[in-house]
Short mmCIF file of C-alpha atoms and ligand atoms in Angstrom, two decimals:
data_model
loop_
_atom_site.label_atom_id
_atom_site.label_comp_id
_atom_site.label_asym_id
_atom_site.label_seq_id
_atom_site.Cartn_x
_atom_site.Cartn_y
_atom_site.Cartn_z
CA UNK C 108 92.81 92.12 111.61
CA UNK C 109 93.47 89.83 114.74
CA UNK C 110 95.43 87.50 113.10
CA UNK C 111 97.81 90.84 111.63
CA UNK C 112 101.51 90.95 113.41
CA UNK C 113 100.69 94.56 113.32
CA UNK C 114 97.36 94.19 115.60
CA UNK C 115 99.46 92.11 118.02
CA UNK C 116 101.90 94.99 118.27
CA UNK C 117 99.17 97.39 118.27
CA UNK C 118 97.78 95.43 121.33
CA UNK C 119 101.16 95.30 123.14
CA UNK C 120 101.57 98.87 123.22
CA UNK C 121 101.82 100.22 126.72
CA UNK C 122 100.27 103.76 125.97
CA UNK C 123 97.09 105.30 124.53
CA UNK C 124 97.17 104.41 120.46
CA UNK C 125 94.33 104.78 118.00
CA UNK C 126 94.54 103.37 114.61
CA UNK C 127 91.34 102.33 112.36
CA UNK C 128 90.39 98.67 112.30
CA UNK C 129 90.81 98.08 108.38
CA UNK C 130 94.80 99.42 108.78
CA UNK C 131 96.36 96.32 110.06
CA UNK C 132 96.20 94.50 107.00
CA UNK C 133 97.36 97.18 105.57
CA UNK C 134 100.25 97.49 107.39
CA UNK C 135 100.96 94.05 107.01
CA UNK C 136 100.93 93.96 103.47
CA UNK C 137 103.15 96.64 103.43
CA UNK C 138 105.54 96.35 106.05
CA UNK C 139 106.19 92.92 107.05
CA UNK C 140 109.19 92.62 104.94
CA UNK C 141 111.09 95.24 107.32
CA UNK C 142 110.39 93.35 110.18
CA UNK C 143 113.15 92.14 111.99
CA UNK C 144 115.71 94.42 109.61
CA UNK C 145 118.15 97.74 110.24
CA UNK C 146 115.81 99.59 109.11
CA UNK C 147 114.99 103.42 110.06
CA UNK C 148 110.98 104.37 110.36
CA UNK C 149 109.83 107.57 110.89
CA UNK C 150 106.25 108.11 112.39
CA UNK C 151 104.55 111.46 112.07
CA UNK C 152 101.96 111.66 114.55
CA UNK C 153 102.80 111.12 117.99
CA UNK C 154 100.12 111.90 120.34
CA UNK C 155 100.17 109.94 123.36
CA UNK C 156 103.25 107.88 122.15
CA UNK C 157 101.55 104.58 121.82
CA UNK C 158 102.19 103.86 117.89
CA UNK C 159 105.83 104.64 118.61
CA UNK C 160 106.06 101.73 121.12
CA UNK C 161 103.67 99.43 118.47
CA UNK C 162 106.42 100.23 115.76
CA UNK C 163 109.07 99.34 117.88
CA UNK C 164 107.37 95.86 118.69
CA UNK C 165 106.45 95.10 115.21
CA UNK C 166 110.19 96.20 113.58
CA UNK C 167 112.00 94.99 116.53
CA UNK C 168 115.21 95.92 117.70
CA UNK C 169 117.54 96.86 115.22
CA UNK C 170 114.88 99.15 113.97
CA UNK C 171 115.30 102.96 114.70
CA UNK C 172 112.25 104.70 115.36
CA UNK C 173 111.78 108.05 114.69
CA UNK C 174 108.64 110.12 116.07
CA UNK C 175 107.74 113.70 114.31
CA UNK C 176 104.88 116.28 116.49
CA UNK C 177 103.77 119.63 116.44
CA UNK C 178 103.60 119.27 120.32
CA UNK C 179 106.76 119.72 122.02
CA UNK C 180 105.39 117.66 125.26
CA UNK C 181 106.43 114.63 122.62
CA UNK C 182 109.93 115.31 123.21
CA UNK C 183 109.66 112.89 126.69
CA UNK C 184 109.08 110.01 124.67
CA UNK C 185 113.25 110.28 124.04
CA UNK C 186 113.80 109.35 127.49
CA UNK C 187 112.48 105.86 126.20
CA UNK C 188 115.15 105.27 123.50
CA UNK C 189 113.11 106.70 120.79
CA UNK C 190 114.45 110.07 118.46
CA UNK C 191 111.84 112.74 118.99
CA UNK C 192 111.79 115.76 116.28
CA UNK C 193 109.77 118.89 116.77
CA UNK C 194 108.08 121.06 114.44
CA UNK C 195 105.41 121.38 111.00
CA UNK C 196 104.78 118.39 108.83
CA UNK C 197 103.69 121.83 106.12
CA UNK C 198 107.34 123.47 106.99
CA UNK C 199 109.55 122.61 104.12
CA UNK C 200 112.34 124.12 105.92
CA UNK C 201 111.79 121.73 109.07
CA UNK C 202 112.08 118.71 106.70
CA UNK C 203 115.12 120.30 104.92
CA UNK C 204 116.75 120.59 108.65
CA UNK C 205 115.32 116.93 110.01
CA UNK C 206 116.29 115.32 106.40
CA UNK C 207 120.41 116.64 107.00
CA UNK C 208 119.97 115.15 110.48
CA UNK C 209 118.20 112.06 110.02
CA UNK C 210 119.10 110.96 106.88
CA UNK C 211 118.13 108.50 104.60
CA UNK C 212 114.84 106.38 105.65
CA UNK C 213 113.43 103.20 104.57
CA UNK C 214 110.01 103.91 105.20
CA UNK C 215 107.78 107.07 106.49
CA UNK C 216 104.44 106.56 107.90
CA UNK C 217 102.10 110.09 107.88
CA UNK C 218 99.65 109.76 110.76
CA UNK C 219 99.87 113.88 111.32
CA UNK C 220 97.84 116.52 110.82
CA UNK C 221 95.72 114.65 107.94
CA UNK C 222 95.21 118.60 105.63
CA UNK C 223 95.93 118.16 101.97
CA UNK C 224 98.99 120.50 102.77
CA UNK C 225 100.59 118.63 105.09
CA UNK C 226 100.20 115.19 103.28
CA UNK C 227 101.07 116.78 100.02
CA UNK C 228 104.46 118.93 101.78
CA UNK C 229 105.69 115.88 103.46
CA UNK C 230 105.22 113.89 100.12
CA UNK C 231 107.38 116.22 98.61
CA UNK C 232 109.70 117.04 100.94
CA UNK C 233 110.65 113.37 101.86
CA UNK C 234 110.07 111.15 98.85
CA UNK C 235 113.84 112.10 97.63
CA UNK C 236 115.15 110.68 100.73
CA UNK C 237 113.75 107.24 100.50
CA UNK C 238 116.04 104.47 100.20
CA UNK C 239 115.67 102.46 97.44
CA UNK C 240 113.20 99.34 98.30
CA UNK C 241 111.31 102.37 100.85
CA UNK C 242 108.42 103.47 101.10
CA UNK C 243 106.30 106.75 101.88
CA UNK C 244 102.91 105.77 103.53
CA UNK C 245 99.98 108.55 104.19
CA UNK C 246 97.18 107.20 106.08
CA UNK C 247 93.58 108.92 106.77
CA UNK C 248 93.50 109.67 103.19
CA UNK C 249 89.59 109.56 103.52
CA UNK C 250 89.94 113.27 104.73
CA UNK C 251 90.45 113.92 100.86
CA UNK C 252 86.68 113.31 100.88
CA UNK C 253 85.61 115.28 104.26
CA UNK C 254 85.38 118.98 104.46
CA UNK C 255 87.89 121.30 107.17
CA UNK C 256 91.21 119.56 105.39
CA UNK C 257 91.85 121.94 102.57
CA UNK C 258 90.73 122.87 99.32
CA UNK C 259 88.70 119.31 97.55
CA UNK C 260 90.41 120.59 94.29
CA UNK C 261 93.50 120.29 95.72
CA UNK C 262 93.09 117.21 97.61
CA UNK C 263 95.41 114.81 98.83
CA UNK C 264 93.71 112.02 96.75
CA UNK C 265 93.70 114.43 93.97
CA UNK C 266 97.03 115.05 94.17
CA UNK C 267 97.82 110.56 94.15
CA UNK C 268 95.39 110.39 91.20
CA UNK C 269 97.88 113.32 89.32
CA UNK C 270 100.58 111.05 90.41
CA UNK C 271 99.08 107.78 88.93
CA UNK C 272 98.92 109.78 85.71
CA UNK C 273 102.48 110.84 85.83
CA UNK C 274 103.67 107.24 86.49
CA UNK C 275 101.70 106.24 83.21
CA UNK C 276 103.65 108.81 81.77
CA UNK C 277 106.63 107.03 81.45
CA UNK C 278 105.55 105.21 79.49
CA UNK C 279 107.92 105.54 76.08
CA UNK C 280 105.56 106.39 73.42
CA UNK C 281 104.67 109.47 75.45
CA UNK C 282 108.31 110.72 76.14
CA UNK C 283 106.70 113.56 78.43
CA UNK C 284 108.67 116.23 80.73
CA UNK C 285 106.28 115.41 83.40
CA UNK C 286 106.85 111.59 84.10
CA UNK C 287 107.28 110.91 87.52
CA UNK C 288 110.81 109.32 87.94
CA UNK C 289 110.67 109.55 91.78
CA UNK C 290 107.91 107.33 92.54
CA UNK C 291 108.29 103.55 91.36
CA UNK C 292 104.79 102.29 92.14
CA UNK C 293 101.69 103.79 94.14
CA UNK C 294 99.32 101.52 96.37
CA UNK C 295 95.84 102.29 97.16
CA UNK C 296 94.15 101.07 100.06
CA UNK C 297 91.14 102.33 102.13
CA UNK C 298 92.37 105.19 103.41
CA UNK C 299 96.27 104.73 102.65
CA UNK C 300 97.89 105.33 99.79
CA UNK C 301 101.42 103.94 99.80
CA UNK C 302 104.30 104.75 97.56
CA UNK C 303 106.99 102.88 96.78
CA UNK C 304 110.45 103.98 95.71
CA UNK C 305 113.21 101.91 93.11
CA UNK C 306 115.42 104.57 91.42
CA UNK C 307 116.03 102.37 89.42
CA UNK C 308 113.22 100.68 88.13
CA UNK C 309 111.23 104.30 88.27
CA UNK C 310 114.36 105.88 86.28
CA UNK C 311 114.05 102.44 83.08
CA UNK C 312 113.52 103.80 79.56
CA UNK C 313 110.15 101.62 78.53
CA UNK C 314 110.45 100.47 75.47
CA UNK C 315 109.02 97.12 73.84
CA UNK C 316 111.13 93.93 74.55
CA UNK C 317 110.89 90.52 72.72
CA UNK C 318 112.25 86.83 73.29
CA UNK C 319 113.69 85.08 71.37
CA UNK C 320 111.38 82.70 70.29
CA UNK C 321 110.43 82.31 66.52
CA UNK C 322 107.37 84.11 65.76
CA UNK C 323 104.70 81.91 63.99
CA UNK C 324 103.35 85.61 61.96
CA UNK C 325 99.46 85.13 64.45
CA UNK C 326 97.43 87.84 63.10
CA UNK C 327 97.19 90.27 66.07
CA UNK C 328 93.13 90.63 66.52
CA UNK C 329 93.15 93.40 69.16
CA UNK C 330 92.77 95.50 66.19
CA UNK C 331 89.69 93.49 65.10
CA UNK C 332 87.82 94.12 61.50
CA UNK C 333 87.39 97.28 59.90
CA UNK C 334 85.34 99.77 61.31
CA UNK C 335 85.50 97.96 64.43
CA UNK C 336 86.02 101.02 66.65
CA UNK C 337 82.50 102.75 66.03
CA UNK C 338 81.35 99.21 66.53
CA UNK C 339 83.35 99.05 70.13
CA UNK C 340 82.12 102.52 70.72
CA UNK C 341 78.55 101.39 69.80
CA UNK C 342 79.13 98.15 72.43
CA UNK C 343 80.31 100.36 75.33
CA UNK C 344 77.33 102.60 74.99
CA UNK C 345 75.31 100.40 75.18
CA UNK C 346 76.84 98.47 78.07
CA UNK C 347 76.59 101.30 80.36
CA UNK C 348 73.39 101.45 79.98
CA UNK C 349 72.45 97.33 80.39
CA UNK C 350 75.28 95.41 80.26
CA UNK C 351 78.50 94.62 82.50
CA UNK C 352 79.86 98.22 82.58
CA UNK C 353 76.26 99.28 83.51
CA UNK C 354 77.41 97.59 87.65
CA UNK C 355 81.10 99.73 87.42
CA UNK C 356 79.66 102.99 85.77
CA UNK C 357 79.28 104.69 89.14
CA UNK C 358 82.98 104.83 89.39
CA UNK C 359 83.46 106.85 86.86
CA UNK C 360 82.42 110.90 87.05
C1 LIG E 614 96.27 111.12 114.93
S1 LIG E 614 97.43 111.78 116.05
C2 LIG E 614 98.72 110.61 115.99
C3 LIG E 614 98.36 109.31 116.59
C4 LIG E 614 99.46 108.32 116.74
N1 LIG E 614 100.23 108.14 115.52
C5 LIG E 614 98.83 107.02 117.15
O1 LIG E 614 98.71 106.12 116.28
O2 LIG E 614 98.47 106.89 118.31
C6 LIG E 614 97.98 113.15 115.16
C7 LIG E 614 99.19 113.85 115.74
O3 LIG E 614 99.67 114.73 114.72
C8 LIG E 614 100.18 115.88 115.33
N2 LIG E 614 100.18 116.97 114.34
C9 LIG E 614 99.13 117.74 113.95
N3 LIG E 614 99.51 118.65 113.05
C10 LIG E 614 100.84 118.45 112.86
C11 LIG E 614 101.82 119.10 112.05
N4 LIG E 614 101.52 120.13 111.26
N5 LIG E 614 103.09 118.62 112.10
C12 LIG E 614 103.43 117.61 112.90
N6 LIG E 614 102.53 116.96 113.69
C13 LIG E 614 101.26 117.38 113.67
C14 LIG E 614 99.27 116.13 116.52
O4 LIG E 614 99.91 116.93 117.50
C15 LIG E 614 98.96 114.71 116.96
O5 LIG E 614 99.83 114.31 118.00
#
């Protein structure tokens, strides 16, 4: 964390900020490629005003920050050069007004309300109006796991794990309606889940590609001897109970 550009930021900032200690490497990983770039960052969650000021440090100059509250007292904080919108991250027609205004973004940081609705509206109400190379960032995604934030069934994690499915879906054997073509690439970290937009790389038709180079007929083996799979089924059984898969087995349900 200390040695983050994003903690140094965080500790420049002249007004109350909160962020968790695990984020800035996070953020770093993320975001350090917009750094010093024309880029436009939205922030929803503005509180006391002191991320918007760490933002501005960390993107620089060129970058225009954009803060999004509930609270209308966080329309001073455009007195200090930053654009200030009002209203509900869960409004669809709020984003459909702020999206015609704003338009496109490069990347979108949710540090709101932290319900499944609200993380799951802004998702959808923003991820169209990415740029390509953007990203859409949702942080306190632990909340997915805490009670007072929605519906569990419905939650915002369960919502990313839906998405990681669709992504899959692409893929060109399965030819599937519901592929997600908006979403290149999806990013989990403790508490954030980032996604990352490419039109075109989300939009490719998968198919298999080979070189050029002359093919030498090696028996393929990941099909192994006959009767191999009960045998593999037999294995795996048996691991979870002793072997290797026994220490990951508690991630699965
Ligand atoms: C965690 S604070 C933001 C902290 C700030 N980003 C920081 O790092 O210091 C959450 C903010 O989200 C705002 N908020 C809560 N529900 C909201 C909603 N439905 N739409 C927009 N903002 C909301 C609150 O008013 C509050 O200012």
């Amino acid at each position: 964390m200390e040695n983050t550009q994003s903690y140094k930021s965080f500790l420049k900032s002249p007004h109350y900020i909160t962020k968790h200690s695990t984020y800035f490497d996070a953020y770093d990983d993320l975001l350090s490629k917009y750094r010093g770039q024309k880029i436009t960052f939205v922030e929803i969650g503005i509180l006391s005003g002191g991320s918007l000021y760490m933002w501005r440090d960390f993107f620089g100059p060129q970058a225009r920050i954009i803060g999004v509250d509930l609270n209308p007292a966080a329309k001073k904080w455009e007195s200090e050069g930053f654009e200030i919108y009002i209203g509900s991250q869960s409004d669809p027609d709020f984003w459909k007004n702020f999206v015609e205004e704003v338009g496109p973004m490069d990347v979108v940081l949710d540090d709101g309300g932290h319900t499944y609705e609200q993380q799951i509206t802004t998702v959808e109400c923003l991820i169209d109006h990415i740029t390509d190379g953007g990203k859409l960032i949702v942080e306190d995604t632990h909340t997915s796991y805490m009670n007072g934030f929605g519906p569990k069934r419905y939650s915002f994690i369960e919502y990313t794990k839906a998405l990681i499915d669709a992504v899959n879906r692409r893929f060109g054997k399965f030819q599937s309606r519901a592929a997600e073509n908006r979403i290149w690439s999806i990013s989990v970290y403790e508490s954030i889940v980032a996604f990352s937009v490419s039109r075109k790389a989300s939009c490719m038709v998968s198919s298999p590609v080979r070189g050029i180079g002359t093919n030498d007929g090696a028996k393929d083996y990941r099909y192994g001897e006959p009767n191999t799979l009960s045998r593999h089924i037999e294995k795996l059984r048996n691991q979870f109970s002793t072997g290797l898969f026994f220490k990951c087995r508690k991630y699965f349900k």
